[in-house]
PDB file of C-alpha atoms and ligand atoms in Angstrom:
ATOM      1  CA  MET A   1     -16.444 -51.587 -27.331  1.00  0.00           C
ATOM      2  CA  SER A   2     -16.555 -49.548 -23.927  1.00  0.00           C
ATOM      3  CA  ASP A   3     -16.677 -45.795 -23.847  1.00  0.00           C
ATOM      4  CA  PRO A   4     -13.502 -44.030 -23.563  1.00  0.00           C
ATOM      5  CA  ILE A   5     -12.296 -43.086 -20.116  1.00  0.00           C
ATOM      6  CA  LEU A   6     -11.374 -39.576 -21.361  1.00  0.00           C
ATOM      7  CA  LEU A   7     -12.892 -37.628 -24.144  1.00  0.00           C
ATOM      8  CA  THR A   8     -10.573 -35.058 -25.796  1.00  0.00           C
ATOM      9  CA  SER A   9     -11.485 -32.106 -28.157  1.00  0.00           C
ATOM     10  CA  GLU A  10     -10.357 -28.710 -29.217  1.00  0.00           C
ATOM     11  CA  GLN A  11     -11.894 -25.197 -29.364  1.00  0.00           C
ATOM     12  CA  GLY A  12      -9.147 -23.327 -31.221  1.00  0.00           C
ATOM     13  CA  ASN A  13      -6.077 -23.272 -29.213  1.00  0.00           C
ATOM     14  CA  ILE A  14      -8.026 -24.650 -26.110  1.00  0.00           C
ATOM     15  CA  GLY A  15      -7.849 -28.252 -25.285  1.00  0.00           C
ATOM     16  CA  ILE A  16     -10.715 -29.890 -23.586  1.00  0.00           C
ATOM     17  CA  VAL A  17     -10.265 -33.072 -21.745  1.00  0.00           C
ATOM     18  CA  THR A  18     -13.362 -34.605 -20.134  1.00  0.00           C
ATOM     19  CA  LEU A  19     -13.467 -37.429 -17.469  1.00  0.00           C
ATOM     20  CA  ASN A  20     -16.175 -39.936 -19.041  1.00  0.00           C
ATOM     21  CA  MET A  21     -17.105 -42.157 -16.343  1.00  0.00           C
ATOM     22  CA  ALA A  22     -20.299 -40.582 -14.983  1.00  0.00           C
ATOM     23  CA  HIS A  23     -21.822 -44.001 -14.216  1.00  0.00           C
ATOM     24  CA  LYS A  24     -19.287 -44.220 -11.392  1.00  0.00           C
ATOM     25  CA  ARG A  25     -18.959 -40.639 -10.574  1.00  0.00           C
ATOM     26  CA  ASN A  26     -15.670 -40.363 -12.518  1.00  0.00           C
ATOM     27  CA  ALA A  27     -13.920 -42.535  -9.983  1.00  0.00           C
ATOM     28  CA  LEU A  28     -10.391 -42.920 -11.041  1.00  0.00           C
ATOM     29  CA  ASN A  29      -8.875 -46.493 -11.658  1.00  0.00           C
ATOM     30  CA  GLU A  30      -5.370 -47.386 -12.865  1.00  0.00           C
ATOM     31  CA  ASP A  31      -6.571 -47.085 -16.495  1.00  0.00           C
ATOM     32  CA  ALA A  32      -8.041 -43.592 -15.897  1.00  0.00           C
ATOM     33  CA  ILE A  33      -4.643 -42.314 -14.328  1.00  0.00           C
ATOM     34  CA  ALA A  34      -2.788 -43.850 -17.300  1.00  0.00           C
ATOM     35  CA  ALA A  35      -5.129 -41.949 -19.657  1.00  0.00           C
ATOM     36  CA  ILE A  36      -4.523 -38.716 -17.898  1.00  0.00           C
ATOM     37  CA  ASP A  37      -0.862 -39.225 -17.906  1.00  0.00           C
ATOM     38  CA  ALA A  38      -1.017 -39.932 -21.594  1.00  0.00           C
ATOM     39  CA  TYR A  39      -2.828 -36.959 -22.452  1.00  0.00           C
ATOM     40  CA  PHE A  40      -0.791 -34.566 -20.418  1.00  0.00           C
ATOM     41  CA  SER A  41       2.406 -36.092 -21.723  1.00  0.00           C
ATOM     42  CA  ALA A  42       1.806 -35.400 -25.318  1.00  0.00           C
ATOM     43  CA  VAL A  43      -0.365 -32.239 -25.577  1.00  0.00           C
ATOM     44  CA  PRO A  44      -0.592 -31.055 -29.280  1.00  0.00           C
ATOM     45  CA  SER A  45       1.920 -27.983 -29.712  1.00  0.00           C
ATOM     46  CA  HIS A  46      -0.808 -25.548 -30.733  1.00  0.00           C
ATOM     47  CA  ILE A  47      -2.684 -25.813 -27.572  1.00  0.00           C
ATOM     48  CA  ARG A  48      -2.285 -22.895 -25.190  1.00  0.00           C
ATOM     49  CA  THR A  49      -4.744 -23.712 -22.378  1.00  0.00           C
ATOM     50  CA  ILE A  50      -6.438 -26.964 -21.199  1.00  0.00           C
ATOM     51  CA  LEU A  51      -9.892 -27.243 -19.507  1.00  0.00           C
ATOM     52  CA  LEU A  52     -10.407 -30.365 -17.502  1.00  0.00           C
ATOM     53  CA  THR A  53     -14.048 -31.199 -17.244  1.00  0.00           C
ATOM     54  CA  ALA A  54     -16.199 -34.110 -16.201  1.00  0.00           C
ATOM     55  CA  LYS A  55     -19.534 -35.761 -17.480  1.00  0.00           C
ATOM     56  CA  GLY A  56     -22.371 -36.077 -15.121  1.00  0.00           C
ATOM     57  CA  ASP A  57     -23.380 -34.573 -12.053  1.00  0.00           C
ATOM     58  CA  HIS A  58     -20.163 -35.032 -10.242  1.00  0.00           C
ATOM     59  CA  PHE A  59     -16.499 -33.901 -11.078  1.00  0.00           C
ATOM     60  CA  CYS A  60     -14.729 -36.839  -9.555  1.00  0.00           C
ATOM     61  CA  ALA A  61     -15.444 -39.393  -6.791  1.00  0.00           C
ATOM     62  CA  GLY A  62     -11.714 -39.952  -6.096  1.00  0.00           C
ATOM     63  CA  LEU A  63     -10.075 -43.429  -6.016  1.00  0.00           C
ATOM     64  CA  ASP A  64     -12.038 -46.272  -7.628  1.00  0.00           C
ATOM     65  CA  LEU A  65     -12.761 -48.074  -4.435  1.00  0.00           C
ATOM     66  CA  LYS A  66     -14.250 -51.088  -6.360  1.00  0.00           C
ATOM     67  CA  GLU A  67     -10.914 -51.596  -8.218  1.00  0.00           C
ATOM     68  CA  HIS A  68      -9.015 -50.953  -4.905  1.00  0.00           C
ATOM     69  CA  HIS A  69     -11.146 -53.443  -3.139  1.00  0.00           C
ATOM     70  CA  ASP A  70     -11.132 -56.009  -5.797  1.00  0.00           C
ATOM     71  CA  LYS A  71      -7.119 -55.856  -6.189  1.00  0.00           C
ATOM     72  CA  ALA A  72      -6.618 -56.090  -2.414  1.00  0.00           C
ATOM     73  CA  ARG A  73      -3.266 -54.275  -2.977  1.00  0.00           C
ATOM     74  CA  SER A  74      -0.382 -54.687  -0.608  1.00  0.00           C
ATOM     75  CA  GLY A  75       1.398 -51.661   0.998  1.00  0.00           C
ATOM     76  CA  VAL A  76       3.997 -51.697  -1.772  1.00  0.00           C
ATOM     77  CA  GLU A  77       1.523 -52.095  -4.509  1.00  0.00           C
ATOM     78  CA  PHE A  78      -0.615 -49.126  -3.261  1.00  0.00           C
ATOM     79  CA  MET A  79       2.493 -47.022  -2.834  1.00  0.00           C
ATOM     80  CA  ARG A  80       3.144 -47.597  -6.617  1.00  0.00           C
ATOM     81  CA  VAL A  81      -0.361 -46.712  -7.449  1.00  0.00           C
ATOM     82  CA  CYS A  82      -0.002 -43.420  -5.729  1.00  0.00           C
ATOM     83  CA  GLN A  83       3.321 -42.606  -7.235  1.00  0.00           C
ATOM     84  CA  GLY A  84       1.618 -43.255 -10.572  1.00  0.00           C
ATOM     85  CA  TRP A  85      -1.040 -40.541  -9.452  1.00  0.00           C
ATOM     86  CA  HIS A  86       1.875 -38.426  -8.517  1.00  0.00           C
ATOM     87  CA  ARG A  87       3.533 -38.652 -11.916  1.00  0.00           C
ATOM     88  CA  ALA A  88       0.189 -37.952 -13.792  1.00  0.00           C
ATOM     89  CA  PHE A  89      -0.805 -35.055 -11.713  1.00  0.00           C
ATOM     90  CA  ASP A  90       2.614 -33.527 -11.856  1.00  0.00           C
ATOM     91  CA  LYS A  91       2.334 -33.340 -15.518  1.00  0.00           C
ATOM     92  CA  ILE A  92      -0.786 -31.427 -15.084  1.00  0.00           C
ATOM     93  CA  GLN A  93       0.952 -28.914 -12.706  1.00  0.00           C
ATOM     94  CA  HIS A  94       4.280 -28.832 -14.375  1.00  0.00           C
ATOM     95  CA  GLY A  95       3.494 -29.535 -18.001  1.00  0.00           C
ATOM     96  CA  GLY A  96       3.932 -25.931 -19.067  1.00  0.00           C
ATOM     97  CA  ILE A  97       0.344 -25.256 -20.146  1.00  0.00           C
ATOM     98  CA  PRO A  98      -2.262 -23.545 -17.864  1.00  0.00           C
ATOM     99  CA  VAL A  99      -4.908 -26.063 -16.951  1.00  0.00           C
ATOM    100  CA  ILE A 100      -8.403 -24.998 -15.623  1.00  0.00           C
ATOM    101  CA  ALA A 101     -10.445 -27.482 -13.822  1.00  0.00           C
ATOM    102  CA  CYS A 102     -14.275 -27.021 -14.165  1.00  0.00           C
ATOM    103  CA  LEU A 103     -16.005 -28.426 -11.010  1.00  0.00           C
ATOM    104  CA  GLN A 104     -19.327 -29.596 -10.304  1.00  0.00           C
ATOM    105  CA  GLY A 105     -21.034 -31.783  -7.610  1.00  0.00           C
ATOM    106  CA  ALA A 106     -18.544 -34.040  -5.754  1.00  0.00           C
ATOM    107  CA  VAL A 107     -14.882 -33.066  -5.702  1.00  0.00           C
ATOM    108  CA  VAL A 108     -13.830 -35.610  -3.137  1.00  0.00           C
ATOM    109  CA  GLY A 109     -10.827 -37.670  -2.271  1.00  0.00           C
ATOM    110  CA  GLY A 110      -8.595 -38.151  -5.227  1.00  0.00           C
ATOM    111  CA  GLY A 111     -11.021 -35.885  -7.205  1.00  0.00           C
ATOM    112  CA  LEU A 112     -10.016 -33.126  -5.083  1.00  0.00           C
ATOM    113  CA  GLU A 113      -6.333 -34.053  -5.447  1.00  0.00           C
ATOM    114  CA  LEU A 114      -6.717 -33.993  -9.130  1.00  0.00           C
ATOM    115  CA  ALA A 115      -8.451 -30.561  -9.028  1.00  0.00           C
ATOM    116  CA  SER A 116      -5.675 -29.318  -6.907  1.00  0.00           C
ATOM    117  CA  ALA A 117      -3.099 -30.037  -9.419  1.00  0.00           C
ATOM    118  CA  CYS A 118      -4.787 -27.610 -11.873  1.00  0.00           C
ATOM    119  CA  HIS A 119      -3.784 -23.955 -12.086  1.00  0.00           C
ATOM    120  CA  ILE A 120      -7.332 -22.477 -11.800  1.00  0.00           C
ATOM    121  CA  ARG A 121     -10.451 -24.032 -10.390  1.00  0.00           C
ATOM    122  CA  VAL A 122     -13.886 -22.827 -11.546  1.00  0.00           C
ATOM    123  CA  ALA A 123     -16.644 -24.236  -9.429  1.00  0.00           C
ATOM    124  CA  ASP A 124     -20.349 -24.212 -10.200  1.00  0.00           C
ATOM    125  CA  ALA A 125     -22.894 -23.701  -7.377  1.00  0.00           C
ATOM    126  CA  SER A 126     -23.397 -27.559  -7.025  1.00  0.00           C
ATOM    127  CA  THR A 127     -19.886 -28.211  -6.081  1.00  0.00           C
ATOM    128  CA  PHE A 128     -18.905 -29.823  -2.793  1.00  0.00           C
ATOM    129  CA  TYR A 129     -15.479 -30.754  -1.458  1.00  0.00           C
ATOM    130  CA  ALA A 130     -14.532 -33.529   1.081  1.00  0.00           C
ATOM    131  CA  LEU A 131     -11.622 -35.781   1.897  1.00  0.00           C
ATOM    132  CA  PRO A 132     -13.481 -38.939   3.034  1.00  0.00           C
ATOM    133  CA  GLU A 133     -10.218 -41.034   3.130  1.00  0.00           C
ATOM    134  CA  GLY A 134     -10.313 -40.890   6.943  1.00  0.00           C
ATOM    135  CA  SER A 135     -13.660 -42.821   6.968  1.00  0.00           C
ATOM    136  CA  ARG A 136     -12.379 -45.227   4.362  1.00  0.00           C
ATOM    137  CA  GLY A 137      -9.183 -46.142   6.246  1.00  0.00           C
ATOM    138  CA  ILE A 138      -6.974 -44.512   3.480  1.00  0.00           C
ATOM    139  CA  PHE A 139      -4.770 -41.516   3.550  1.00  0.00           C
ATOM    140  CA  VAL A 140      -4.486 -39.115   0.687  1.00  0.00           C
ATOM    141  CA  GLY A 141      -2.332 -40.690  -2.169  1.00  0.00           C
ATOM    142  CA  GLY A 142      -2.632 -38.236  -5.173  1.00  0.00           C
ATOM    143  CA  GLY A 143      -0.448 -35.526  -3.921  1.00  0.00           C
ATOM    144  CA  GLY A 144      -3.087 -34.051  -1.720  1.00  0.00           C
ATOM    145  CA  SER A 145      -1.120 -33.595   1.386  1.00  0.00           C
ATOM    146  CA  VAL A 146       1.376 -31.468  -0.627  1.00  0.00           C
ATOM    147  CA  ARG A 147      -1.150 -29.528  -2.731  1.00  0.00           C
ATOM    148  CA  ILE A 148      -4.380 -29.098  -0.572  1.00  0.00           C
ATOM    149  CA  PRO A 149      -2.698 -27.359   2.352  1.00  0.00           C
ATOM    150  CA  ARG A 150      -1.316 -24.730   0.067  1.00  0.00           C
ATOM    151  CA  LEU A 151      -4.901 -23.937  -1.076  1.00  0.00           C
ATOM    152  CA  ILE A 152      -6.538 -24.057   2.345  1.00  0.00           C
ATOM    153  CA  GLY A 153      -3.941 -24.484   5.134  1.00  0.00           C
ATOM    154  CA  VAL A 154      -2.923 -27.626   7.111  1.00  0.00           C
ATOM    155  CA  ALA A 155      -5.443 -26.969   9.831  1.00  0.00           C
ATOM    156  CA  ARG A 156      -8.390 -27.173   7.564  1.00  0.00           C
ATOM    157  CA  MET A 157      -7.330 -30.067   5.726  1.00  0.00           C
ATOM    158  CA  THR A 158      -6.703 -31.857   9.061  1.00  0.00           C
ATOM    159  CA  ASP A 159     -10.163 -30.943  10.172  1.00  0.00           C
ATOM    160  CA  MET A 160     -11.741 -32.266   6.868  1.00  0.00           C
ATOM    161  CA  MET A 161     -10.088 -35.541   7.261  1.00  0.00           C
ATOM    162  CA  MET A 162     -10.546 -35.926  10.760  1.00  0.00           C
ATOM    163  CA  THR A 163     -14.102 -34.826  11.030  1.00  0.00           C
ATOM    164  CA  GLY A 164     -15.451 -35.545   7.616  1.00  0.00           C
ATOM    165  CA  ARG A 165     -16.374 -31.975   7.192  1.00  0.00           C
ATOM    166  CA  VAL A 166     -17.793 -31.217   3.664  1.00  0.00           C
ATOM    167  CA  TYR A 167     -17.537 -27.610   2.195  1.00  0.00           C
ATOM    168  CA  ASN A 168     -20.170 -26.325  -0.151  1.00  0.00           C
ATOM    169  CA  ALA A 169     -19.468 -24.431  -3.203  1.00  0.00           C
ATOM    170  CA  GLU A 170     -19.653 -20.929  -1.348  1.00  0.00           C
ATOM    171  CA  ASP A 171     -17.558 -22.051   1.548  1.00  0.00           C
ATOM    172  CA  GLY A 172     -15.119 -23.779  -0.714  1.00  0.00           C
ATOM    173  CA  GLU A 173     -14.392 -20.401  -2.613  1.00  0.00           C
ATOM    174  CA  ARG A 174     -14.037 -18.679   0.520  1.00  0.00           C
ATOM    175  CA  VAL A 175     -11.457 -20.945   1.909  1.00  0.00           C
ATOM    176  CA  GLY A 176      -9.606 -21.001  -1.351  1.00  0.00           C
ATOM    177  CA  PHE A 177     -10.534 -24.348  -2.989  1.00  0.00           C
ATOM    178  CA  ALA A 178     -11.813 -22.537  -6.245  1.00  0.00           C
ATOM    179  CA  GLN A 179     -10.794 -19.069  -7.521  1.00  0.00           C
ATOM    180  CA  TYR A 180     -14.230 -18.654  -9.208  1.00  0.00           C
ATOM    181  CA  LEU A 181     -17.719 -19.541  -8.294  1.00  0.00           C
ATOM    182  CA  VAL A 182     -20.442 -19.394 -11.069  1.00  0.00           C
ATOM    183  CA  PRO A 183     -24.068 -20.495 -11.300  1.00  0.00           C
ATOM    184  CA  GLU A 184     -24.868 -24.288 -11.871  1.00  0.00           C
ATOM    185  CA  GLY A 185     -23.856 -25.376 -15.389  1.00  0.00           C
ATOM    186  CA  ALA A 186     -21.840 -22.185 -16.080  1.00  0.00           C
ATOM    187  CA  ALA A 187     -18.449 -23.409 -15.302  1.00  0.00           C
ATOM    188  CA  LEU A 188     -17.336 -24.346 -18.902  1.00  0.00           C
ATOM    189  CA  ASP A 189     -18.404 -21.049 -20.294  1.00  0.00           C
ATOM    190  CA  LYS A 190     -16.419 -19.293 -17.577  1.00  0.00           C
ATOM    191  CA  ALA A 191     -13.287 -21.365 -18.008  1.00  0.00           C
ATOM    192  CA  VAL A 192     -13.356 -20.751 -21.902  1.00  0.00           C
ATOM    193  CA  GLU A 193     -13.550 -17.035 -21.153  1.00  0.00           C
ATOM    194  CA  LEU A 194     -10.454 -17.415 -18.787  1.00  0.00           C
ATOM    195  CA  ALA A 195      -8.579 -19.596 -21.224  1.00  0.00           C
ATOM    196  CA  GLN A 196      -9.132 -16.955 -23.964  1.00  0.00           C
ATOM    197  CA  ARG A 197      -7.733 -14.298 -21.461  1.00  0.00           C
ATOM    198  CA  ILE A 198      -4.720 -16.486 -20.410  1.00  0.00           C
ATOM    199  CA  ALA A 199      -3.750 -17.284 -24.014  1.00  0.00           C
ATOM    200  CA  THR A 200      -3.143 -13.427 -24.644  1.00  0.00           C
ATOM    201  CA  ASN A 201      -0.407 -13.317 -21.944  1.00  0.00           C
ATOM    202  CA  ALA A 202       3.180 -13.425 -23.124  1.00  0.00           C
ATOM    203  CA  PRO A 203       3.978 -17.159 -22.922  1.00  0.00           C
ATOM    204  CA  LEU A 204       7.045 -16.654 -20.758  1.00  0.00           C
ATOM    205  CA  THR A 205       4.839 -14.983 -18.072  1.00  0.00           C
ATOM    206  CA  ASN A 206       2.501 -17.925 -18.076  1.00  0.00           C
ATOM    207  CA  TYR A 207       5.600 -20.156 -17.830  1.00  0.00           C
ATOM    208  CA  ALA A 208       6.916 -18.217 -14.695  1.00  0.00           C
ATOM    209  CA  LEU A 209       3.564 -18.331 -13.072  1.00  0.00           C
ATOM    210  CA  MET A 210       3.476 -22.110 -13.371  1.00  0.00           C
ATOM    211  CA  HIS A 211       7.073 -22.930 -12.685  1.00  0.00           C
ATOM    212  CA  ALA A 212       8.665 -20.075 -10.727  1.00  0.00           C
ATOM    213  CA  LEU A 213       5.739 -18.991  -8.549  1.00  0.00           C
ATOM    214  CA  PRO A 214       5.092 -22.305  -6.767  1.00  0.00           C
ATOM    215  CA  ARG A 215       8.809 -22.869  -6.297  1.00  0.00           C
ATOM    216  CA  ILE A 216       9.244 -19.369  -4.848  1.00  0.00           C
ATOM    217  CA  ALA A 217       6.406 -20.200  -2.410  1.00  0.00           C
ATOM    218  CA  ASP A 218       8.469 -23.145  -1.180  1.00  0.00           C
ATOM    219  CA  GLN A 219      11.780 -21.154  -0.772  1.00  0.00           C
ATOM    220  CA  PRO A 220      13.133 -19.095   2.052  1.00  0.00           C
ATOM    221  CA  ALA A 221      12.374 -15.535   1.452  1.00  0.00           C
ATOM    222  CA  ASP A 222      15.996 -14.534   0.508  1.00  0.00           C
ATOM    223  CA  HIS A 223      16.059 -17.367  -2.074  1.00  0.00           C
ATOM    224  CA  GLY A 224      12.556 -16.306  -3.260  1.00  0.00           C
ATOM    225  CA  TYR A 225      13.596 -12.851  -3.863  1.00  0.00           C
ATOM    226  CA  PHE A 226      16.624 -13.962  -5.914  1.00  0.00           C
ATOM    227  CA  THR A 227      14.499 -16.420  -8.000  1.00  0.00           C
ATOM    228  CA  GLU A 228      12.032 -13.661  -8.595  1.00  0.00           C
ATOM    229  CA  ALA A 229      14.504 -10.971  -9.766  1.00  0.00           C
ATOM    230  CA  LEU A 230      16.064 -13.731 -11.993  1.00  0.00           C
ATOM    231  CA  MET A 231      12.753 -14.653 -13.506  1.00  0.00           C
ATOM    232  CA  ALA A 232      11.754 -10.903 -13.877  1.00  0.00           C
ATOM    233  CA  GLY A 233      14.956 -10.112 -15.613  1.00  0.00           C
ATOM    234  CA  ILE A 234      14.489 -13.025 -18.019  1.00  0.00           C
ATOM    235  CA  ALA A 235      10.858 -12.226 -18.796  1.00  0.00           C
ATOM    236  CA  GLN A 236      11.174  -8.655 -19.457  1.00  0.00           C
ATOM    237  CA  ASP A 237      14.218  -9.256 -21.792  1.00  0.00           C
ATOM    238  CA  ALA A 238      12.103 -11.149 -24.532  1.00  0.00           C
ATOM    239  CA  PRO A 239      11.280  -9.008 -27.492  1.00  0.00           C
ATOM    240  CA  GLU A 240       7.651  -9.574 -26.996  1.00  0.00           C
ATOM    241  CA  ALA A 241       7.831  -8.166 -23.511  1.00  0.00           C
ATOM    242  CA  LYS A 242       9.527  -5.010 -24.836  1.00  0.00           C
ATOM    243  CA  ALA A 243       6.752  -4.711 -27.607  1.00  0.00           C
ATOM    244  CA  ARG A 244       4.039  -4.982 -25.053  1.00  0.00           C
ATOM    245  CA  VAL A 245       5.680  -2.188 -22.878  1.00  0.00           C
ATOM    246  CA  ARG A 246       6.119  -0.054 -25.959  1.00  0.00           C
ATOM    247  CA  ALA A 247       2.454  -0.707 -27.107  1.00  0.00           C
ATOM    248  CA  PHE A 248       1.228   0.527 -23.723  1.00  0.00           C
ATOM    249  CA  LEU A 249       3.245   3.621 -23.825  1.00  0.00           C
ATOM    250  CA  GLU A 250       1.945   4.424 -27.395  1.00  0.00           C
ATOM    251  CA  GLY A 251      -1.605   4.042 -26.136  1.00  0.00           C
ATOM    252  CA  LYS A 252      -2.144   0.866 -28.098  1.00  0.00           C
ATOM    253  CA  ALA A 253      -2.601  -1.586 -25.329  1.00  0.00           C
ATOM    254  CA  ALA A 254      -5.642  -1.859 -22.983  1.00  0.00           C
ATOM    255  CA  LYS A 255      -5.444  -0.084 -19.579  1.00  0.00           C
ATOM    256  CA  VAL A 256      -6.250  -1.928 -16.422  1.00  0.00           C
ATOM    257  CA  ALA A 257      -9.934  -1.406 -15.832  1.00  0.00           C
ATOM    258  CA  LYS A 258     -12.081  -1.588 -12.525  1.00  0.00           C
ATOM    259  CA  SER A 259     -14.081  -4.934 -12.682  1.00  0.00           C
TER     260      SER A 259
HETATM  261  C1  1HE B   1     -17.868 -45.408  -7.021  1.00  0.00           C
HETATM  262  C2  1HE B   1     -17.261 -44.269  -6.361  1.00  0.00           C
HETATM  263  C3  1HE B   1     -15.667 -44.653  -5.994  1.00  0.00           C
HETATM  264  C4  1HE B   1     -19.261 -43.753  -6.595  1.00  0.00           C
HETATM  265  N1  1HE B   1     -15.218 -45.802  -6.372  1.00  0.00           N
HETATM  266  N2  1HE B   1     -17.169 -46.553  -7.498  1.00  0.00           N
HETATM  267  N3  1HE B   1     -13.965 -41.659  -2.614  1.00  0.00           N
HETATM  268  C5  1HE B   1     -15.133 -41.684  -1.784  1.00  0.00           C
HETATM  269  O1  1HE B   1     -15.058 -42.250  -0.729  1.00  0.00           O
HETATM  270  C6  1HE B   1     -16.383 -41.064  -2.517  1.00  0.00           C
HETATM  271  C7  1HE B   1     -17.357 -42.369  -2.698  1.00  0.00           C
HETATM  272  N4  1HE B   1     -18.556 -41.774  -3.473  1.00  0.00           N
HETATM  273  C8  1HE B   1     -19.614 -41.111  -2.814  1.00  0.00           C
HETATM  274  O2  1HE B   1     -19.649 -40.559  -1.609  1.00  0.00           O
HETATM  275  C9  1HE B   1     -20.746 -40.853  -3.687  1.00  0.00           C
HETATM  276  O3  1HE B   1     -20.820 -41.956  -4.760  1.00  0.00           O
HETATM  277  C10 1HE B   1     -20.896 -39.508  -4.327  1.00  0.00           C
HETATM  278  C11 1HE B   1     -21.152 -38.384  -3.295  1.00  0.00           C
HETATM  279  C12 1HE B   1     -19.640 -39.130  -5.134  1.00  0.00           C
HETATM  280  C13 1HE B   1     -21.946 -39.555  -5.511  1.00  0.00           C
HETATM  281  O4  1HE B   1     -23.276 -39.884  -4.788  1.00  0.00           O
HETATM  282  P1  1HE B   1     -24.485 -40.376  -5.670  1.00  0.00           P
HETATM  283  O5  1HE B   1     -25.460 -40.707  -4.835  1.00  0.00           O
HETATM  284  O6  1HE B   1     -24.495 -39.503  -6.951  1.00  0.00           O
HETATM  285  O7  1HE B   1     -23.945 -41.693  -6.450  1.00  0.00           O
HETATM  286  P2  1HE B   1     -23.932 -43.307  -5.784  1.00  0.00           P
HETATM  287  O8  1HE B   1     -25.155 -43.837  -5.863  1.00  0.00           O
HETATM  288  O9  1HE B   1     -23.215 -43.266  -4.483  1.00  0.00           O
HETATM  289  O10 1HE B   1     -22.774 -43.965  -6.865  1.00  0.00           O
HETATM  290  C14 1HE B   1     -23.239 -44.279  -8.094  1.00  0.00           C
HETATM  291  C15 1HE B   1     -22.390 -45.458  -8.409  1.00  0.00           C
HETATM  292  O11 1HE B   1     -20.841 -45.082  -8.633  1.00  0.00           O
HETATM  293  C16 1HE B   1     -22.261 -46.586  -7.551  1.00  0.00           C
HETATM  294  O12 1HE B   1     -22.152 -47.844  -8.333  1.00  0.00           O
HETATM  295  P3  1HE B   1     -23.261 -48.765  -8.834  1.00  0.00           P
HETATM  296  O13 1HE B   1     -22.629 -50.038  -9.352  1.00  0.00           O
HETATM  297  O14 1HE B   1     -24.074 -49.163  -7.386  1.00  0.00           O
HETATM  298  O15 1HE B   1     -24.155 -47.877  -9.762  1.00  0.00           O
HETATM  299  C17 1HE B   1     -21.090 -46.333  -6.633  1.00  0.00           C
HETATM  300  O16 1HE B   1     -20.489 -47.588  -6.224  1.00  0.00           O
HETATM  301  C18 1HE B   1     -20.138 -45.768  -7.749  1.00  0.00           C
HETATM  302  N5  1HE B   1     -19.150 -45.123  -7.050  1.00  0.00           N
HETATM  303  N6  1HE B   1     -18.090 -43.417  -6.015  1.00  0.00           N
HETATM  304  C19 1HE B   1     -15.920 -46.720  -7.123  1.00  0.00           C
HETATM  305  N7  1HE B   1     -15.006 -43.663  -5.442  1.00  0.00           N
HETATM  306  C20 1HE B   1      -4.664 -42.110  -4.537  1.00  0.00           C
HETATM  307  S1  1HE B   1      -5.687 -42.195  -3.017  1.00  0.00           S
HETATM  308  C21 1HE B   1      -7.147 -41.280  -3.259  1.00  0.00           C
HETATM  309  C22 1HE B   1      -8.043 -41.613  -1.925  1.00  0.00           C
HETATM  310  C23 1HE B   1      -9.382 -41.448  -2.302  1.00  0.00           C
HETATM  311  O17 1HE B   1      -9.776 -40.860  -3.202  1.00  0.00           O
HETATM  312  S2  1HE B   1     -10.335 -42.066  -1.099  1.00  0.00           S
HETATM  313  C24 1HE B   1     -11.965 -41.441  -1.303  1.00  0.00           C
HETATM  314  C25 1HE B   1     -12.776 -42.352  -2.275  1.00  0.00           C
END
């Protein structure tokens, strides 16, 4: 029997999903996309955050170029493949559960598109980012043209694809690929710490961060202000939100502390 494409496990209310194809640098074929889609379509209800990790030295080498070559897809066939990636990655971004990607080594092509669909990226010092599609005669197809410019801007993405520029871990954090940079091998521990913190938020606040914030970013300012006010009104109205404010006023909730 062949190894599973994805390994899944749980640590309390944290779900851990691991790409398990280190022999081919976790390159994603159609079955891998289907497995990602299936997991994120039916996340157990007690899971409050998900960590997306990968076996081996590299997070993900993007599209499985061997399958792509062997299948000799027509334009329409590859368009459907891309739409399958869009559906799967959309379930990561809009599934309602915060997803933290733990990055190491190559985060390239479709691997960067996958990481970009997650809400938080923790990179270790071995991480590097590239979009080699240009040199393979392909265009991004996993939602990268929509998500990556929102992280680093259109100009940087254009440069990466035109010139083959590779960002190392430090520069990647500086330009906005990852929100956290940790020593080699430490990404999972950091992600667990963040997941535990995120799980203490009011669920409605996390929901707003995943669903309202990215939509507001796409709206004209006056629509954005309206959506923001609407979301703020609904969030603060929850009994849990009232209780949290009361707890602070009674000196029972943590103050904001300098880091
Ligand atoms: C692969 C793939 C792959 C490795 N598809 N098999 N992505 C790319 O253009 C990236 C291509 N990969 C690389 O540049 C390098 O493999 C890495 C920098 C990621 C890793 O280097 P290294 O030296 O650790 O590994 P390797 O020796 O290059 O590869 C080990 C094996 O993995 C080897 O197979 P083997 O049978 O010779 O052992 C490689 O062929 C295999 N492998 N990457 C298939 N990508 C929805 S559109 C998305 C568009 C894209 O993502 S295009 C960008 C594709």
